[in-house]
CSV table of C-alpha atoms and ligand atoms in Angstrom, one decimal:
chain,number,residue,atom,x,y,z
A,1,MET,CA,0.0,0.0,0.0
A,2,PRO,CA,1.6,3.3,-1.1
A,3,ASP,CA,2.1,6.1,1.5
A,4,VAL,CA,-1.0,8.4,1.4
A,5,ASN,CA,1.3,11.5,1.6
A,6,ALA,CA,3.4,10.4,-1.4
A,7,PRO,CA,3.1,12.7,-4.4
A,8,ILE,CA,1.0,12.2,-7.5
A,9,GLY,CA,2.9,11.9,-10.7
A,10,VAL,CA,1.6,14.1,-13.6
A,11,PHE,CA,3.1,14.2,-17.0
A,12,ASP,CA,2.8,15.7,-20.5
A,13,SER,CA,4.9,16.2,-23.6
A,14,GLY,CA,5.5,19.8,-22.4
A,15,VAL,CA,3.7,22.6,-20.7
A,16,GLY,CA,0.2,21.5,-21.6
A,17,GLY,CA,-0.2,19.3,-18.6
A,18,LEU,CA,0.2,22.3,-16.4
A,19,THR,CA,-3.5,23.0,-17.2
A,20,VAL,CA,-4.3,19.7,-15.5
A,21,ALA,CA,-1.9,20.2,-12.6
A,22,LYS,CA,-3.5,23.6,-12.0
A,23,GLU,CA,-6.9,22.0,-11.6
A,24,ILE,CA,-5.6,19.2,-9.4
A,25,MET,CA,-4.0,21.8,-7.1
A,26,ARG,CA,-7.4,23.6,-6.9
A,27,GLN,CA,-9.5,20.5,-6.2
A,28,LEU,CA,-6.9,18.6,-4.1
A,29,PRO,CA,-5.0,21.3,-2.2
A,30,GLY,CA,-3.6,18.8,0.3
A,31,GLU,CA,-1.8,16.7,-2.4
A,32,SER,CA,1.9,17.0,-3.5
A,33,LEU,CA,2.7,16.7,-7.2
A,34,VAL,CA,5.7,15.6,-9.2
A,35,TYR,CA,5.3,17.1,-12.7
A,36,PHE,CA,7.3,15.9,-15.7
A,37,GLY,CA,7.2,17.8,-19.0
A,38,ASP,CA,9.0,16.2,-21.9
A,39,THR,CA,10.1,19.5,-23.3
A,40,ALA,CA,13.0,18.0,-25.3
A,41,ARG,CA,10.7,15.6,-27.3
A,42,VAL,CA,7.5,17.7,-27.7
A,43,PRO,CA,5.3,17.4,-29.8
A,44,TYR,CA,3.9,13.9,-29.3
A,45,GLY,CA,0.9,14.5,-31.5
A,46,SER,CA,2.7,13.8,-34.8
A,47,LYS,CA,4.7,10.8,-33.5
A,48,SER,CA,3.8,7.1,-33.9
A,49,GLY,CA,2.0,5.1,-31.2
A,50,GLN,CA,5.2,3.1,-30.7
A,51,THR,CA,7.2,6.2,-30.0
A,52,VAL,CA,4.6,7.8,-27.7
A,53,CYS,CA,4.3,4.5,-25.8
A,54,LYS,CA,8.1,4.3,-25.4
A,55,TYR,CA,8.3,7.9,-24.1
A,56,SER,CA,5.4,7.4,-21.8
A,57,ARG,CA,7.0,4.2,-20.3
A,58,GLN,CA,10.2,6.1,-19.7
A,59,ILE,CA,8.4,8.9,-17.9
A,60,VAL,CA,6.4,6.5,-15.8
A,61,ASN,CA,9.7,4.7,-14.8
A,62,PHE,CA,11.1,8.0,-13.8
A,63,LEU,CA,8.0,9.0,-11.8
A,64,LEU,CA,8.1,5.6,-10.0
A,65,THR,CA,11.6,6.6,-8.7
A,66,LYS,CA,9.8,9.5,-6.9
A,67,GLN,CA,7.5,6.9,-5.1
A,68,VAL,CA,4.4,8.4,-6.6
A,69,LYS,CA,1.1,7.0,-5.3
A,70,ALA,CA,-0.9,7.6,-8.6
A,71,ILE,CA,-0.2,8.7,-12.1
A,72,VAL,CA,-2.1,11.3,-14.2
A,73,ILE,CA,-1.5,11.1,-17.9
A,74,ALA,CA,-2.0,14.9,-18.5
A,75,CYS,CA,-1.7,14.5,-22.2
A,76,ASN,CA,-4.5,13.4,-24.6
A,77,THR,CA,-2.1,11.9,-27.0
A,78,ALA,CA,-0.5,9.6,-24.4
A,79,SER,CA,-3.9,8.9,-23.0
A,80,ALA,CA,-5.1,7.7,-26.4
A,81,LEU,CA,-2.1,5.7,-27.3
A,82,ALA,CA,-0.4,4.5,-24.1
A,83,ARG,CA,-3.0,4.3,-21.3
A,84,GLU,CA,-3.6,0.5,-21.5
A,85,GLU,CA,0.1,-0.2,-21.6
A,86,LEU,CA,0.8,2.1,-18.6
A,87,GLU,CA,-2.0,0.6,-16.6
A,88,GLU,CA,-0.5,-2.9,-17.1
A,89,MET,CA,2.9,-1.6,-16.2
A,90,VAL,CA,2.1,-0.2,-12.7
A,91,ASN,CA,0.1,-1.3,-9.7
A,92,ILE,CA,-1.0,2.2,-8.6
A,93,PRO,CA,-4.0,4.1,-9.9
A,94,VAL,CA,-3.7,5.7,-13.4
A,95,VAL,CA,-6.0,8.5,-14.6
A,96,ASP,CA,-6.2,9.8,-18.1
A,97,VAL,CA,-7.8,12.9,-19.6
A,98,VAL,CA,-9.9,11.5,-22.4
A,99,ARG,CA,-12.6,9.6,-20.5
A,100,PRO,CA,-13.3,12.6,-18.2
A,101,GLY,CA,-13.4,14.9,-21.2
A,102,ALA,CA,-15.8,12.7,-23.1
A,103,LYS,CA,-18.1,12.5,-20.1
A,104,MET,CA,-18.1,16.2,-19.6
A,105,ALA,CA,-19.0,16.8,-23.3
A,106,ALA,CA,-21.8,14.2,-23.3
A,107,ASP,CA,-23.3,15.7,-20.1
A,108,ASP,CA,-23.1,19.2,-21.6
A,109,THR,CA,-24.4,19.0,-25.1
A,110,LYS,CA,-28.0,19.9,-25.8
A,111,ASN,CA,-28.2,19.1,-29.5
A,112,ASN,CA,-25.9,16.1,-29.5
A,113,ASN,CA,-23.4,17.7,-32.0
A,114,ILE,CA,-20.0,17.7,-30.4
A,115,GLY,CA,-16.7,18.9,-31.9
A,116,ILE,CA,-13.3,17.5,-30.9
A,117,ILE,CA,-10.0,19.2,-31.5
A,118,GLY,CA,-6.7,17.6,-30.7
A,119,THR,CA,-3.4,16.4,-32.1
A,120,GLU,CA,-3.2,14.3,-35.2
A,121,SER,CA,-2.6,11.1,-33.2
A,122,THR,CA,-5.5,11.8,-30.8
A,123,VAL,CA,-7.9,12.5,-33.7
A,124,LYS,CA,-6.7,9.6,-35.7
A,125,SER,CA,-7.1,7.2,-32.8
A,126,GLY,CA,-10.9,7.9,-32.7
A,127,ILE,CA,-10.9,7.5,-28.9
A,128,TYR,CA,-13.2,10.4,-28.2
A,129,GLU,CA,-15.8,9.1,-30.7
A,130,GLN,CA,-15.5,5.7,-29.1
A,131,PHE,CA,-16.1,7.0,-25.5
A,132,LEU,CA,-18.8,9.4,-26.6
A,133,HIS,CA,-20.7,6.7,-28.5
A,134,GLN,CA,-20.4,4.4,-25.5
A,135,ILE,CA,-22.2,7.1,-23.5
A,136,ASN,CA,-24.7,8.0,-26.1
A,137,PRO,CA,-24.8,6.4,-29.6
A,138,GLU,CA,-27.0,9.4,-30.8
A,139,ILE,CA,-24.1,11.8,-30.5
A,140,THR,CA,-22.6,13.2,-33.8
A,141,VAL,CA,-18.9,13.9,-33.6
A,142,VAL,CA,-16.9,16.1,-35.9
A,143,SER,CA,-13.1,16.1,-35.3
A,144,LYS,CA,-10.2,18.2,-36.4
A,145,ALA,CA,-6.5,17.9,-35.8
A,146,CYS,CA,-4.9,21.3,-35.1
A,147,PRO,CA,-1.1,20.5,-35.2
A,148,LEU,CA,0.1,24.1,-35.1
A,149,PHE,CA,-1.6,24.9,-31.8
A,150,VAL,CA,1.0,23.0,-29.6
A,151,PRO,CA,4.0,25.0,-31.0
A,152,LEU,CA,2.1,28.2,-30.6
A,153,VAL,CA,1.5,27.4,-27.0
A,154,GLU,CA,5.0,26.2,-26.4
A,155,GLU,CA,6.2,29.6,-27.9
A,156,GLY,CA,3.9,31.4,-25.5
A,157,LEU,CA,1.9,33.0,-28.4
A,158,LEU,CA,-1.4,32.7,-26.4
A,159,GLU,CA,-2.9,36.0,-27.6
A,160,ASP,CA,-1.3,36.9,-30.9
A,161,ARG,CA,-2.4,37.8,-34.5
A,162,VAL,CA,-0.6,34.7,-35.8
A,163,THR,CA,-2.6,32.6,-33.3
A,164,GLU,CA,-5.9,34.2,-34.3
A,165,ASP,CA,-5.2,33.5,-38.0
A,166,ILE,CA,-4.3,29.9,-37.4
A,167,VAL,CA,-7.2,29.3,-35.1
A,168,SER,CA,-9.6,30.7,-37.7
A,169,ARG,CA,-8.1,28.6,-40.4
A,170,TYR,CA,-8.5,25.4,-38.5
A,171,LEU,CA,-11.9,26.1,-36.9
A,172,HIS,CA,-13.8,28.1,-39.5
A,173,ASP,CA,-15.3,25.0,-41.2
A,174,MET,CA,-16.3,23.4,-38.0
A,175,LYS,CA,-18.9,26.1,-37.4
A,176,GLU,CA,-21.0,24.7,-40.3
A,177,TYR,CA,-21.7,21.5,-38.3
A,178,ARG,CA,-23.8,23.5,-35.7
A,179,ILE,CA,-21.9,22.0,-32.8
A,180,ASP,CA,-22.9,23.3,-29.3
A,181,THR,CA,-19.9,21.8,-27.5
A,182,LEU,CA,-16.2,21.7,-28.4
A,183,VAL,CA,-13.8,19.5,-26.5
A,184,LEU,CA,-10.3,21.0,-26.1
A,185,GLY,CA,-8.8,17.5,-26.6
A,186,CYS,CA,-5.2,18.5,-26.1
A,187,THR,CA,-4.0,19.8,-22.7
A,188,HIS,CA,-2.2,22.6,-24.4
A,189,TYR,CA,-5.4,24.0,-25.9
A,190,PRO,CA,-7.1,25.5,-22.8
A,191,LEU,CA,-4.2,28.0,-22.9
A,192,LEU,CA,-5.7,29.2,-26.3
A,193,ARG,CA,-9.2,29.3,-24.8
A,194,GLY,CA,-9.6,33.1,-25.4
A,195,VAL,CA,-8.8,32.9,-29.1
A,196,ILE,CA,-10.7,29.7,-29.7
A,197,GLY,CA,-13.7,31.0,-27.8
A,198,ARG,CA,-13.9,34.2,-29.9
A,199,GLU,CA,-13.6,32.2,-33.1
A,200,MET,CA,-16.4,29.7,-32.2
A,201,GLY,CA,-18.7,32.3,-30.7
A,202,GLU,CA,-20.6,32.3,-27.4
A,203,ASP,CA,-23.1,29.6,-28.4
A,204,VAL,CA,-20.4,26.9,-28.4
A,205,ARG,CA,-19.4,25.7,-25.0
A,206,LEU,CA,-15.6,24.9,-24.6
A,207,ILE,CA,-14.8,21.8,-22.6
A,208,ASN,CA,-11.5,21.6,-20.7
A,209,PRO,CA,-11.2,18.0,-19.6
A,210,ALA,CA,-8.9,19.1,-16.7
A,211,TYR,CA,-11.9,19.8,-14.3
A,212,GLU,CA,-13.4,16.3,-14.7
A,213,THR,CA,-9.9,14.7,-14.7
A,214,ALA,CA,-9.1,16.2,-11.3
A,215,LYS,CA,-12.6,15.1,-10.0
A,216,SER,CA,-12.0,11.5,-11.2
A,217,LEU,CA,-8.6,11.5,-9.5
A,218,LYS,CA,-10.1,12.7,-6.3
A,219,GLU,CA,-12.8,10.0,-6.4
A,220,LEU,CA,-10.3,7.3,-7.2
A,221,LEU,CA,-7.9,8.3,-4.4
A,222,LYS,CA,-10.8,8.4,-2.0
A,223,LYS,CA,-12.0,4.9,-3.1
A,224,GLU,CA,-8.4,3.5,-2.7
A,225,ASN,CA,-7.9,5.3,0.7
A,226,LEU,CA,-5.1,7.3,-0.8
A,227,LEU,CA,-6.1,10.8,-0.1
A,228,ALA,CA,-3.3,12.8,1.6
A,229,SER,CA,-3.9,13.0,5.4
A,230,GLY,CA,-2.8,16.7,5.3
A,231,ARG,CA,-0.2,16.2,8.0
A,232,ALA,CA,2.8,16.1,5.8
A,233,GLY,CA,2.3,19.5,4.1
A,234,ARG,CA,2.3,19.6,0.4
A,235,THR,CA,5.3,20.2,-1.9
A,236,HIS,CA,5.5,20.2,-5.6
A,237,ALA,CA,8.5,19.3,-7.7
A,238,TYR,CA,9.0,19.9,-11.4
A,239,TYR,CA,11.1,18.0,-13.9
A,240,VAL,CA,11.7,18.5,-17.7
A,241,SER,CA,13.9,17.0,-20.3
A,242,ASP,CA,15.2,20.4,-21.6
A,243,GLY,CA,14.8,24.1,-21.3
A,244,VAL,CA,14.4,24.7,-17.5
A,245,GLU,CA,14.3,28.5,-17.6
A,246,ARG,CA,11.6,28.6,-20.3
A,247,PHE,CA,9.6,26.0,-18.5
A,248,VAL,CA,9.8,27.7,-15.1
A,249,ALA,CA,8.8,31.1,-16.6
A,250,PHE,CA,5.8,29.5,-18.3
A,251,ALA,CA,4.8,27.4,-15.3
A,252,ASP,CA,4.9,30.5,-13.1
A,253,SER,CA,2.5,32.2,-15.4
A,254,VAL,CA,0.0,29.2,-15.4
A,255,LEU,CA,0.1,27.8,-11.9
A,256,PRO,CA,-1.4,29.4,-8.8
A,257,CYS,CA,1.8,28.8,-6.8
A,258,ARG,CA,5.4,29.9,-7.4
A,259,VAL,CA,7.3,27.2,-9.3
A,260,GLY,CA,10.8,28.7,-8.7
A,261,ASN,CA,12.8,25.8,-10.0
A,262,ALA,CA,12.8,22.7,-12.1
A,263,GLN,CA,15.4,20.0,-12.8
A,264,VAL,CA,16.5,18.4,-16.0
A,265,VAL,CA,16.2,14.7,-16.3
A,266,ASP,CA,18.0,12.5,-18.8
A,267,ILE,CA,14.7,10.7,-19.6
A,268,GLU,CA,16.3,8.4,-22.2
A,269,ALA,CA,18.1,6.7,-19.3
A,270,TYR,CA,14.8,5.4,-18.0
B,301,DGL,N1,-0.6,18.2,-24.6
B,301,DGL,C1,-0.6,16.9,-25.3
B,301,DGL,C2,-2.0,16.4,-25.6
B,301,DGL,O1,-2.8,16.6,-24.8
B,301,DGL,C3,0.4,16.7,-26.4
B,301,DGL,C4,0.6,17.7,-27.4
B,301,DGL,C5,1.8,17.3,-28.3
B,301,DGL,O2,2.9,17.1,-27.7
B,301,DGL,O3,1.6,17.2,-29.5
B,301,DGL,O4,-2.2,15.8,-26.6
């Protein structure tokens, strides 16, 4: 049985998973986190399933050295391509971002027309359609890969004319499908929420799976008697595979607490 005051491991290909970490910090203020961002190998969304599985296994091996009590795959691409393998690999709870995102969208839609945006690999995997149709076979899904969104976020171009142009180019056609709900199916995308929201208009509700992911994590930890007792006092630690300064500056602008420092890990060694 893991130590209840052990940290929760959270990972992503880069800074996108910070949107999930932020929500976990909000909903589970007593928990400590170990965040890993694979900043040297981002993006994952254009890589093969085999490569994403290998990267994800290495990261989980690294997180296990930090004695984490649970793992949150704060990346839709890794959730879509590597979740099953990671679940088999460890004997601690694993939470992904896709199921919670699909549930939120299915609960929210009024006209059963849902849009999904994500990386090429996530969209190609069809995983959101699969979960949405399991919940309600009547739902119509329209998906679109937006491969330039991740580099825009990693470059910090969250509100920029270039971003507005690219968002409009990707999403303009989606408006014809009369969707009332759009899933931000990549953890980087909530950082572009302002621009995406303006493009889609106020009748389209944007779904950030982070909220439901943190909720599922809380329920799972409770069920497994793994919620932190609160005695130890929480501490967060941050690791990346490259570019510490950039990461820290970005994380400081996203998270509610001061990040201060991160360490570089030779992730290929895991
Ligand atoms: N943030 C990740 C996701 O949710 C990965 C983006 C990428 O590395 O391409 O899919």
